[in-house]
GROMACS .gro file of C-alpha atoms in nm:
model
  452
    1MET     CA    1 -16.333   5.196   1.121
    2ALA     CA    2 -16.057   4.940   1.110
    3ALA     CA    3 -15.694   5.037   1.127
    4ARG     CA    4 -15.473   5.035   0.819
    5LYS     CA    5 -15.765   5.119   0.589
    6LYS     CA    6 -15.662   5.320   0.286
    7SER     CA    7 -15.822   5.662   0.310
    8GLY     CA    8 -16.014   5.844   0.043
    9ARG     CA    9 -16.066   5.573  -0.218
   10ARG     CA   10 -16.287   5.270  -0.233
   11ALA     CA   11 -16.087   4.949  -0.187
   12LYS     CA   12 -16.020   4.772  -0.513
   13ARG     CA   13 -16.282   4.507  -0.588
   14PRO     CA   14 -16.152   4.154  -0.656
   15SER     CA   15 -16.124   4.137  -1.034
   16SER     CA   16 -16.276   3.869  -1.252
   17ASN     CA   17 -15.937   3.720  -1.331
   18ALA     CA   18 -15.755   3.790  -1.003
   19GLY     CA   19 -15.784   3.440  -0.867
   20LYS     CA   20 -15.731   3.234  -1.181
   21SER     CA   21 -15.477   2.968  -1.103
   22GLY     CA   22 -15.221   2.835  -1.342
   23GLY     CA   23 -14.923   3.071  -1.327
   24ALA     CA   24 -14.600   2.898  -1.420
   25ARG     CA   25 -14.441   2.937  -1.079
   26SER     CA   26 -14.756   2.824  -0.895
   27LYS     CA   27 -14.780   2.514  -1.112
   28GLY     CA   28 -14.418   2.434  -1.042
   29VAL     CA   29 -14.452   2.467  -0.663
   30ILE     CA   30 -14.770   2.257  -0.658
   31ALA     CA   31 -14.601   1.984  -0.863
   32ARG     CA   32 -14.305   1.978  -0.622
   33ASP     CA   33 -14.539   1.982  -0.322
   34LYS     CA   34 -14.717   1.670  -0.443
   35LYS     CA   35 -14.388   1.481  -0.440
   36VAL     CA   36 -14.276   1.561  -0.085
   37ILE     CA   37 -14.566   1.685   0.134
   38SER     CA   38 -14.806   1.458   0.323
   39THR     CA   39 -15.117   1.370   0.126
   40SER     CA   40 -15.328   1.440   0.437
   41TYR     CA   41 -15.317   1.816   0.368
   42THR     CA   42 -15.655   1.925   0.228
   43ARG     CA   43 -15.553   2.234   0.023
   44GLY     CA   44 -15.896   2.379  -0.052
   45GLN     CA   45 -15.779   2.609  -0.333
   46PRO     CA   46 -15.481   2.580  -0.571
   47VAL     CA   47 -15.307   2.897  -0.456
   48VAL     CA   48 -14.939   2.930  -0.357
   49ILE     CA   49 -14.917   3.221  -0.114
   50ASP     CA   50 -14.610   3.443  -0.131
   51ARG     CA   51 -14.690   3.749   0.079
   52GLY     CA   52 -14.969   3.939   0.250
   53SER     CA   53 -15.067   4.277   0.389
   54GLY     CA   54 -15.377   4.357   0.593
   55ALA     CA   55 -15.663   4.161   0.441
   56ARG     CA   56 -15.484   4.097   0.110
   57LEU     CA   57 -15.270   3.808  -0.014
   58TRP     CA   58 -15.058   3.762  -0.326
   59ASP     CA   59 -14.943   3.437  -0.480
   60VAL     CA   60 -14.600   3.357  -0.619
   61ASP     CA   61 -14.712   3.474  -0.963
   62GLY     CA   62 -14.815   3.814  -0.829
   63LYS     CA   63 -15.192   3.758  -0.840
   64GLY     CA   64 -15.389   3.926  -0.563
   65TYR     CA   65 -15.668   3.795  -0.341
   66LEU     CA   66 -15.903   3.937  -0.082
   67ASP     CA   67 -15.870   3.710   0.219
   68PHE     CA   68 -16.188   3.601   0.399
   69THR     CA   69 -16.001   3.322   0.582
   70ALA     CA   70 -15.732   3.496   0.791
   71GLY     CA   71 -15.530   3.176   0.783
   72ILE     CA   72 -15.823   2.995   0.952
   73ALA     CA   73 -15.897   3.280   1.195
   74VAL     CA   74 -15.530   3.327   1.289
   75SER     CA   75 -15.430   3.660   1.134
   76ASN     CA   76 -15.672   3.876   1.332
   77VAL     CA   77 -15.439   4.178   1.316
   78GLY     CA   78 -15.383   4.132   0.943
   79HIS     CA   79 -15.108   3.974   0.740
   80ALA     CA   80 -14.755   4.101   0.809
   81ASN     CA   81 -14.881   4.342   1.072
   82PRO     CA   82 -14.595   4.592   1.110
   83ASP     CA   83 -14.617   4.603   1.491
   84VAL     CA   84 -14.596   4.225   1.515
   85VAL     CA   85 -14.314   4.209   1.259
   86ARG     CA   86 -14.112   4.466   1.456
   87ALA     CA   87 -14.167   4.277   1.782
   88VAL     CA   88 -14.059   3.948   1.623
   89LYS     CA   89 -13.744   4.101   1.471
   90ALA     CA   90 -13.647   4.274   1.795
   91GLN     CA   91 -13.689   3.958   2.001
   92ALA     CA   92 -13.511   3.742   1.744
   93ASP     CA   93 -13.208   3.968   1.780
   94LYS     CA   94 -13.202   3.891   2.154
   95ILE     CA   95 -13.283   3.519   2.178
   96LEU     CA   96 -13.490   3.281   1.968
   97HIS     CA   97 -13.559   3.005   2.216
   98ASN     CA   98 -13.594   2.959   2.588
   99ALA     CA   99 -13.722   2.633   2.737
  100GLY     CA  100 -14.009   2.799   2.919
  101THR     CA  101 -14.091   2.511   3.151
  102ASP     CA  102 -13.727   2.488   3.265
  103PHE     CA  103 -13.601   2.849   3.270
  104TYR     CA  104 -13.775   3.174   3.360
  105ASN     CA  105 -13.841   3.437   3.094
  106GLU     CA  106 -13.991   3.780   3.155
  107LEU     CA  107 -14.186   3.790   2.827
  108GLU     CA  108 -14.364   3.468   2.922
  109VAL     CA  109 -14.463   3.621   3.256
  110LYS     CA  110 -14.570   3.948   3.095
  111LEU     CA  111 -14.792   3.769   2.844
  112ALA     CA  112 -14.943   3.546   3.112
  113GLU     CA  113 -15.026   3.857   3.316
  114LYS     CA  114 -15.199   4.006   3.011
  115LEU     CA  115 -15.400   3.690   2.940
  116VAL     CA  116 -15.512   3.670   3.301
  117LYS     CA  117 -15.634   4.029   3.269
  118ILE     CA  118 -15.838   3.986   2.950
  119THR     CA  119 -15.986   3.638   3.002
  120PRO     CA  120 -16.312   3.605   3.197
  121GLY     CA  121 -16.256   3.489   3.553
  122ARG     CA  122 -16.008   3.585   3.822
  123GLU     CA  123 -15.688   3.461   3.982
  124GLN     CA  124 -15.594   3.255   3.678
  125ARG     CA  125 -15.282   3.067   3.580
  126VAL     CA  126 -15.149   2.998   3.230
  127PHE     CA  127 -14.976   2.706   3.061
  128PHE     CA  128 -14.830   2.798   2.721
  129THR     CA  129 -14.851   2.560   2.427
  130ASN     CA  130 -14.763   2.575   2.057
  131SER     CA  131 -15.106   2.517   1.903
  132GLY     CA  132 -15.476   2.472   1.966
  133THR     CA  133 -15.468   2.095   1.985
  134GLU     CA  134 -15.192   2.115   2.248
  135SER     CA  135 -15.405   2.356   2.451
  136VAL     CA  136 -15.689   2.104   2.442
  137GLU     CA  137 -15.459   1.819   2.543
  138CYS     CA  138 -15.338   2.029   2.835
  139ALA     CA  139 -15.695   2.101   2.947
  140PHE     CA  140 -15.786   1.732   2.914
  141LYS     CA  141 -15.498   1.628   3.140
  142LEU     CA  142 -15.558   1.911   3.384
  143ALA     CA  143 -15.927   1.827   3.425
  144ARG     CA  144 -15.852   1.462   3.494
  145TRP     CA  145 -15.578   1.555   3.740
  146LYS     CA  146 -15.787   1.814   3.928
  147THR     CA  147 -16.108   1.613   3.960
  148GLY     CA  148 -15.971   1.262   3.988
  149ARG     CA  149 -16.238   1.168   3.733
  150SER     CA  150 -16.168   1.021   3.390
  151ARG     CA  151 -16.467   1.085   3.163
  152PHE     CA  152 -16.577   1.380   2.948
  153ILE     CA  153 -16.879   1.510   2.763
  154SER     CA  154 -16.827   1.670   2.422
  155PHE     CA  155 -17.056   1.764   2.133
  156PHE     CA  156 -17.144   1.639   1.790
  157ASN     CA  157 -17.033   1.877   1.512
  158SER     CA  158 -16.742   1.997   1.729
  159PHE     CA  159 -16.375   2.020   1.641
  160HIS     CA  160 -16.095   2.034   1.898
  161GLY     CA  161 -15.784   1.915   1.712
  162ARG     CA  162 -15.612   1.612   1.561
  163THR     CA  163 -15.394   1.468   1.838
  164TYR     CA  164 -15.539   1.184   2.040
  165ALA     CA  165 -15.744   1.346   2.318
  166SER     CA  166 -15.850   1.637   2.097
  167MET     CA  167 -15.938   1.401   1.811
  168THR     CA  168 -16.146   1.188   2.048
  169LEU     CA  169 -16.330   1.498   2.171
  170SER     CA  170 -16.406   1.612   1.814
  171GLY     CA  171 -16.739   1.509   1.669
  172SER     CA  172 -16.755   1.650   1.319
  173LYS     CA  173 -16.615   1.414   1.053
  174THR     CA  174 -16.521   1.047   1.047
  175ILE     CA  175 -16.216   1.126   0.829
  176HIS     CA  176 -16.057   1.283   1.138
  177ARG     CA  177 -16.060   0.948   1.322
  178ASN     CA  178 -16.089   0.677   1.057
  179HIS     CA  179 -15.834   0.396   1.123
  180PHE     CA  180 -15.677   0.582   1.417
  181GLY     CA  181 -15.842   0.375   1.689
  182PRO     CA  182 -15.853   0.286   1.961
  183LEU     CA  183 -15.908   0.645   2.068
  184VAL     CA  184 -15.887   0.782   2.422
  185PRO     CA  185 -16.154   0.611   2.634
  186GLY     CA  186 -16.412   0.797   2.837
  187VAL     CA  187 -16.555   1.056   2.595
  188VAL     CA  188 -16.930   1.072   2.525
  189HIS     CA  189 -17.079   1.295   2.255
  190VAL     CA  190 -17.415   1.469   2.284
  191PRO     CA  191 -17.618   1.698   2.051
  192TYR     CA  192 -17.524   2.066   2.029
  193ALA     CA  193 -17.778   2.349   2.003
  194TYR     CA  194 -17.761   2.363   1.622
  195CYS     CA  195 -18.099   2.528   1.574
  196TYR     CA  196 -18.109   2.514   1.193
  197ARG     CA  197 -18.061   2.138   1.215
  198CYS     CA  198 -18.219   2.071   1.553
  199PRO     CA  199 -18.149   1.707   1.647
  200PHE     CA  200 -18.481   1.701   1.833
  201GLY     CA  201 -18.691   1.810   1.536
  202HIS     CA  202 -18.769   2.172   1.623
  203GLU     CA  203 -18.763   2.401   1.321
  204ASP     CA  204 -18.566   2.722   1.378
  205GLY     CA  205 -18.621   2.704   1.753
  206LYS     CA  206 -19.001   2.677   1.739
  207GLY     CA  207 -19.126   2.483   2.040
  208CYS     CA  208 -18.774   2.439   2.173
  209GLY     CA  209 -18.759   2.315   2.531
  210MET     CA  210 -18.380   2.293   2.542
  211GLU     CA  211 -18.395   1.917   2.493
  212CYS     CA  212 -18.023   1.929   2.414
  213LEU     CA  213 -17.972   2.013   2.783
  214SER     CA  214 -18.239   1.784   2.926
  215TYR     CA  215 -18.086   1.499   2.724
  216ILE     CA  216 -17.767   1.540   2.927
  217GLU     CA  217 -17.945   1.572   3.262
  218ASP     CA  218 -18.241   1.338   3.225
  219THR     CA  219 -18.110   1.073   2.988
  220LEU     CA  220 -17.732   1.053   2.974
  221LEU     CA  221 -17.653   1.112   3.341
  222LYS     CA  222 -17.936   0.885   3.455
  223THR     CA  223 -17.868   0.589   3.227
  224THR     CA  224 -17.515   0.531   3.098
  225LEU     CA  225 -17.283   0.801   3.235
  226PRO     CA  226 -17.242   0.832   3.614
  227ALA     CA  227 -17.202   1.200   3.699
  228ASP     CA  228 -16.932   1.133   3.957
  229GLU     CA  229 -16.708   0.991   3.682
  230VAL     CA  230 -16.722   1.304   3.462
  231ALA     CA  231 -16.425   1.540   3.482
  232GLY     CA  232 -16.555   1.806   3.247
  233VAL     CA  233 -16.749   1.924   2.945
  234PHE     CA  234 -16.562   2.050   2.637
  235PHE     CA  235 -16.750   2.298   2.418
  236GLU     CA  236 -16.699   2.569   2.158
  237PRO     CA  237 -16.903   2.885   2.233
  238VAL     CA  238 -16.945   2.908   1.855
  239GLN     CA  239 -16.869   2.587   1.668
  240GLY     CA  240 -16.594   2.674   1.422
  241GLU     CA  241 -16.503   2.396   1.180
  242GLY     CA  242 -16.863   2.281   1.221
  243GLY     CA  243 -16.984   2.586   1.028
  244TYR     CA  244 -17.004   2.881   1.271
  245VAL     CA  245 -17.297   2.743   1.467
  246VAL     CA  246 -17.410   3.000   1.726
  247PRO     CA  247 -17.617   2.851   2.011
  248PRO     CA  248 -17.893   3.033   2.202
  249LYS     CA  249 -17.765   3.207   2.514
  250ARG     CA  250 -17.981   2.989   2.739
  251PHE     CA  251 -17.807   2.679   2.608
  252LEU     CA  252 -17.467   2.784   2.740
  253THR     CA  253 -17.604   2.930   3.064
  254GLY     CA  254 -17.791   2.604   3.115
  255LEU     CA  255 -17.476   2.406   3.042
  256ARG     CA  256 -17.292   2.618   3.299
  257LYS     CA  257 -17.555   2.520   3.559
  258ILE     CA  258 -17.527   2.149   3.475
  259CYS     CA  259 -17.151   2.168   3.522
  260ARG     CA  260 -17.181   2.354   3.851
  261ASP     CA  261 -17.450   2.123   3.990
  262ASN     CA  262 -17.252   1.808   3.908
  263GLY     CA  263 -16.896   1.919   3.977
  264PHE     CA  264 -16.796   1.912   3.609
  265LEU     CA  265 -16.528   2.152   3.487
  266MET     CA  266 -16.663   2.369   3.206
  267ILE     CA  267 -16.390   2.381   2.941
  268ALA     CA  268 -16.424   2.640   2.664
  269ASP     CA  269 -16.242   2.587   2.336
  270GLU     CA  270 -16.193   2.951   2.231
  271ILE     CA  271 -15.921   2.863   1.982
  272GLN     CA  272 -16.108   2.995   1.678
  273THR     CA  273 -16.339   3.239   1.856
  274GLY     CA  274 -16.082   3.423   2.067
  275PHE     CA  275 -15.891   3.749   2.052
  276GLY     CA  276 -16.159   3.978   1.920
  277ARG     CA  277 -16.308   3.772   1.640
  278SER     CA  278 -16.653   3.758   1.801
  279GLY     CA  279 -16.658   4.130   1.877
  280LYS     CA  280 -16.535   4.070   2.233
  281TRP     CA  281 -16.207   3.927   2.357
  282PHE     CA  282 -16.373   3.585   2.385
  283ALA     CA  283 -16.705   3.450   2.262
  284SER     CA  284 -16.795   3.319   2.610
  285GLN     CA  285 -16.841   3.681   2.714
  286HIS     CA  286 -17.141   3.717   2.481
  287PHE     CA  287 -17.320   3.448   2.679
  288GLY     CA  288 -17.238   3.574   3.027
  289ILE     CA  289 -17.046   3.263   3.130
  290LYS     CA  290 -16.708   3.213   3.293
  291PRO     CA  291 -16.552   2.879   3.197
  292ASP     CA  292 -16.334   2.695   3.445
  293ILE     CA  293 -16.068   2.628   3.181
  294MET     CA  294 -16.007   2.801   2.848
  295CYS     CA  295 -15.815   2.669   2.546
  296LEU     CA  296 -15.655   2.942   2.334
  297ALA     CA  297 -15.447   2.960   2.014
  298LYS     CA  298 -15.493   3.084   1.652
  299GLY     CA  299 -15.540   3.463   1.687
  300ILE     CA  300 -15.325   3.484   2.000
  301ALA     CA  301 -14.998   3.585   1.832
  302GLY     CA  302 -15.062   3.755   1.498
  303GLY     CA  303 -14.962   3.450   1.294
  304MET     CA  304 -14.685   3.305   1.509
  305PRO     CA  305 -14.733   2.954   1.657
  306LEU     CA  306 -14.858   2.984   2.015
  307GLY     CA  307 -15.138   2.856   2.233
  308ALA     CA  308 -15.240   2.865   2.597
  309CYS     CA  309 -15.447   2.683   2.853
  310VAL     CA  310 -15.589   2.921   3.117
  311ALA     CA  311 -15.752   2.809   3.442
  312HIS     CA  312 -15.823   2.929   3.795
  313LYS     CA  313 -15.521   2.901   4.022
  314ASP     CA  314 -15.693   2.637   4.236
  315ILE     CA  315 -15.738   2.418   3.927
  316MET     CA  316 -15.394   2.471   3.774
  317GLN     CA  317 -15.209   2.375   4.092
  318TRP     CA  318 -15.048   2.053   3.972
  319PRO     CA  319 -14.702   1.940   4.083
  320PRO     CA  320 -14.379   2.025   3.895
  321GLY     CA  321 -14.327   1.784   3.607
  322ALA     CA  322 -14.695   1.693   3.574
  323HIS     CA  323 -14.706   1.873   3.239
  324ALA     CA  324 -14.433   2.047   3.039
  325SER     CA  325 -14.319   2.135   2.687
  326THR     CA  326 -13.981   2.223   2.537
  327PHE     CA  327 -14.120   2.513   2.334
  328SER     CA  328 -14.367   2.640   2.597
  329GLY     CA  329 -14.362   3.019   2.614
  330ASN     CA  330 -14.129   3.068   2.318
  331PRO     CA  331 -14.000   3.426   2.354
  332VAL     CA  332 -14.046   3.521   1.988
  333SER     CA  333 -14.406   3.401   1.990
  334CYS     CA  334 -14.469   3.574   2.323
  335ALA     CA  335 -14.335   3.900   2.180
  336ALA     CA  336 -14.563   3.861   1.879
  337SER     CA  337 -14.860   3.794   2.105
  338LEU     CA  338 -14.803   4.099   2.322
  339ALA     CA  339 -14.775   4.317   2.011
  340SER     CA  340 -15.087   4.162   1.861
  341ILE     CA  341 -15.299   4.204   2.174
  342SER     CA  342 -15.184   4.564   2.208
  343TYR     CA  343 -15.274   4.629   1.844
  344ILE     CA  344 -15.624   4.484   1.892
  345GLU     CA  345 -15.678   4.718   2.187
  346ARG     CA  346 -15.529   5.035   2.041
  347HIS     CA  347 -15.697   5.005   1.702
  348LYS     CA  348 -16.034   4.893   1.842
  349LEU     CA  349 -16.047   4.578   1.633
  350MET     CA  350 -16.310   4.419   1.856
  351GLU     CA  351 -16.541   4.710   1.784
  352ASN     CA  352 -16.465   4.677   1.413
  353ALA     CA  353 -16.542   4.304   1.421
  354ALA     CA  354 -16.872   4.366   1.597
  355ARG     CA  355 -16.975   4.648   1.363
  356LEU     CA  356 -16.879   4.474   1.038
  357GLY     CA  357 -17.016   4.145   1.167
  358ARG     CA  358 -17.361   4.299   1.213
  359MET     CA  359 -17.342   4.456   0.868
  360GLY     CA  360 -17.225   4.135   0.703
  361LEU     CA  361 -17.485   3.922   0.876
  362LYS     CA  362 -17.768   4.149   0.764
  363TYR     CA  363 -17.633   4.169   0.409
  364MET     CA  364 -17.595   3.793   0.370
  365LYS     CA  365 -17.938   3.727   0.522
  366ASP     CA  366 -18.084   3.955   0.256
  367VAL     CA  367 -17.885   3.765  -0.008
  368LYS     CA  368 -18.028   3.438   0.125
  369GLU     CA  369 -18.379   3.546   0.027
  370ASP     CA  370 -18.274   3.560  -0.340
  371CYS     CA  371 -18.072   3.237  -0.343
  372ARG     CA  372 -18.248   2.903  -0.357
  373HIS     CA  373 -17.938   2.715  -0.240
  374VAL     CA  374 -17.868   2.926   0.071
  375GLY     CA  375 -18.050   2.770   0.364
  376ASP     CA  376 -17.913   2.955   0.664
  377VAL     CA  377 -17.695   3.254   0.748
  378ARG     CA  378 -17.564   3.292   1.102
  379GLY     CA  379 -17.269   3.434   1.288
  380LEU     CA  380 -17.114   3.638   1.565
  381GLY     CA  381 -16.871   3.918   1.488
  382LEU     CA  382 -16.645   3.835   1.194
  383MET     CA  383 -16.745   3.470   1.197
  384ILE     CA  384 -17.027   3.430   0.946
  385GLY     CA  385 -17.156   3.098   0.817
  386VAL     CA  386 -17.352   3.062   0.492
  387GLU     CA  387 -17.502   2.714   0.477
  388MET     CA  388 -17.568   2.568   0.134
  389VAL     CA  389 -17.861   2.333   0.074
  390LYS     CA  390 -18.009   2.146  -0.220
  391ASP     CA  391 -18.336   2.324  -0.154
  392LYS     CA  392 -18.478   2.526   0.133
  393ARG     CA  393 -18.767   2.292   0.205
  394SER     CA  394 -18.565   1.973   0.258
  395ARG     CA  395 -18.257   2.152   0.399
  396GLU     CA  396 -18.047   1.869   0.262
  397PRO     CA  397 -17.678   1.966   0.279
  398ALA     CA  398 -17.524   2.055  -0.057
  399PRO     CA  399 -17.145   2.009  -0.036
  400ASP     CA  400 -17.126   2.027  -0.415
  401ARG     CA  401 -17.279   2.377  -0.405
  402GLN     CA  402 -17.045   2.472  -0.122
  403LYS     CA  403 -16.740   2.372  -0.325
  404MET     CA  404 -16.876   2.529  -0.643
  405ALA     CA  405 -16.929   2.863  -0.467
  406ILE     CA  406 -16.590   2.865  -0.293
  407MET     CA  407 -16.405   2.779  -0.613
  408GLU     CA  408 -16.593   3.036  -0.821
  409ALA     CA  409 -16.520   3.301  -0.557
  410PHE     CA  410 -16.155   3.195  -0.571
  411ARG     CA  411 -16.150   3.248  -0.946
  412LYS     CA  412 -16.284   3.598  -0.879
  413GLY     CA  413 -16.008   3.669  -0.629
  414LEU     CA  414 -16.185   3.595  -0.300
  415LEU     CA  415 -16.061   3.330  -0.055
  416LEU     CA  416 -16.318   3.153   0.167
  417LEU     CA  417 -16.323   2.864   0.414
  418TYR     CA  418 -16.508   2.534   0.405
  419GLY     CA  419 -16.707   2.440   0.716
  420GLY     CA  420 -16.949   2.174   0.840
  421LYS     CA  421 -17.118   1.956   0.582
  422SER     CA  422 -17.189   2.240   0.341
  423THR     CA  423 -17.120   2.578   0.501
  424ILE     CA  424 -16.909   2.862   0.363
  425ARG     CA  425 -16.718   3.035   0.643
  426ILE     CA  426 -16.641   3.406   0.628
  427ALA     CA  427 -16.354   3.502   0.862
  428PRO     CA  428 -16.146   3.795   0.735
  429PRO     CA  429 -15.868   3.963   0.934
  430LEU     CA  430 -16.019   4.202   1.189
  431VAL     CA  431 -15.831   4.494   1.030
  432ILE     CA  432 -16.047   4.479   0.718
  433GLY     CA  433 -16.223   4.806   0.629
  434ARG     CA  434 -16.593   4.844   0.560
  435GLU     CA  435 -16.558   4.903   0.186
  436GLU     CA  436 -16.317   4.614   0.140
  437PHE     CA  437 -16.547   4.386   0.339
  438GLN     CA  438 -16.848   4.501   0.137
  439ASP     CA  439 -16.664   4.429  -0.188
  440GLY     CA  440 -16.593   4.073  -0.075
  441LEU     CA  441 -16.954   4.018   0.030
  442GLU     CA  442 -17.075   4.148  -0.306
  443THR     CA  443 -16.840   3.909  -0.486
  444LEU     CA  444 -16.978   3.616  -0.286
  445ALA     CA  445 -17.335   3.735  -0.337
  446GLY     CA  446 -17.281   3.747  -0.712
  447VAL     CA  447 -17.152   3.391  -0.708
  448LEU     CA  448 -17.446   3.265  -0.501
  449LYS     CA  449 -17.709   3.446  -0.706
  450GLY     CA  450 -17.557   3.309  -1.026
  451MET     CA  451 -17.607   2.948  -0.918
  452LYS     CA  452 -17.879   2.756  -1.100
   0.00000   0.00000   0.00000
């Protein structure tokens, strides 16, 4: 069972009025926000967060919520994890900032040693960043530098970030790139193994011949994209923002072979899938593959801003000054990361994610049978996607139903994530207990079953 679970009593179910917005203080903060904060922020639910503990959040008016978002898969060890808080406070008393690419720091080395130990592969090196998109930018530059090639393959329905290379690699929504061109040249998008919406017309994998792989080998590389110009392939082992799309194992093992045969670097974006969320340290491990480069962030540091790019030492052997960052290896974030990783290990959060993930997947698949607007349920560990459709026969995406369900769950005190065209993402902190998780699933099930 997860750590920090209250013993003896069933966790309190989200109440029918827990998530109702409209408290005086919340209204005031939202009004002020609209005057000074960028209008590009999406703000899926009108909640003003004040504090958190474990898998619970409270707004500035004192209303409580069960959190199935974990700050977009960041707070794997729970909100305000006491071990992480202690580590942050202790390091802040010593020094807040060290320019990690200019001056040595033992915490940076210690964390790099730990990452090298837990990531798949051997003899790795680490470049520290401040976010996921920076990790992707680092990998993009590194792949070009190492191979001397300039082009990349990425996937439709993917998301890699919002800075220029990462935005160019992303293939999910036009809003992410509208009026930002010209983008970085040299990126080609291909279909992902999204079996519920197979781009080659196979229904739920029936008759699948892995055309998503043969398209790369037999069409793309033989018509418009010379293989000797491709530096690497960016992929998410489980597509995150795209709606928790889990590919068949043979898709990723086949992609590994294509990369090896053609000299492409295989670059795994494990930003949302990493640090125990899938039930293993990294989702790539479920598929038996070892990427050449890994992009990390989100759950790496218990809520503190930190990311990393990890690659074999022969790949990350670029000259001094080729890549650097003022805030690389920030000591406070490194301390938080070491505490977070230790907590995941000691409290067996990967095992908890795997166990509850199996339970949640089965439960929501059973719910699907009674809900005419739920088309697909899929997931890996504590990443579960519930895809909403207008009807099961047409499988037409239903973003209106997605929003309706998320907002109704919010009113009942449950926070959920949007994903893909019409998917509800379930991604609670990995410390969540079985009863608390079950309560949240039952709340969502009640919302879905109540839809006409």
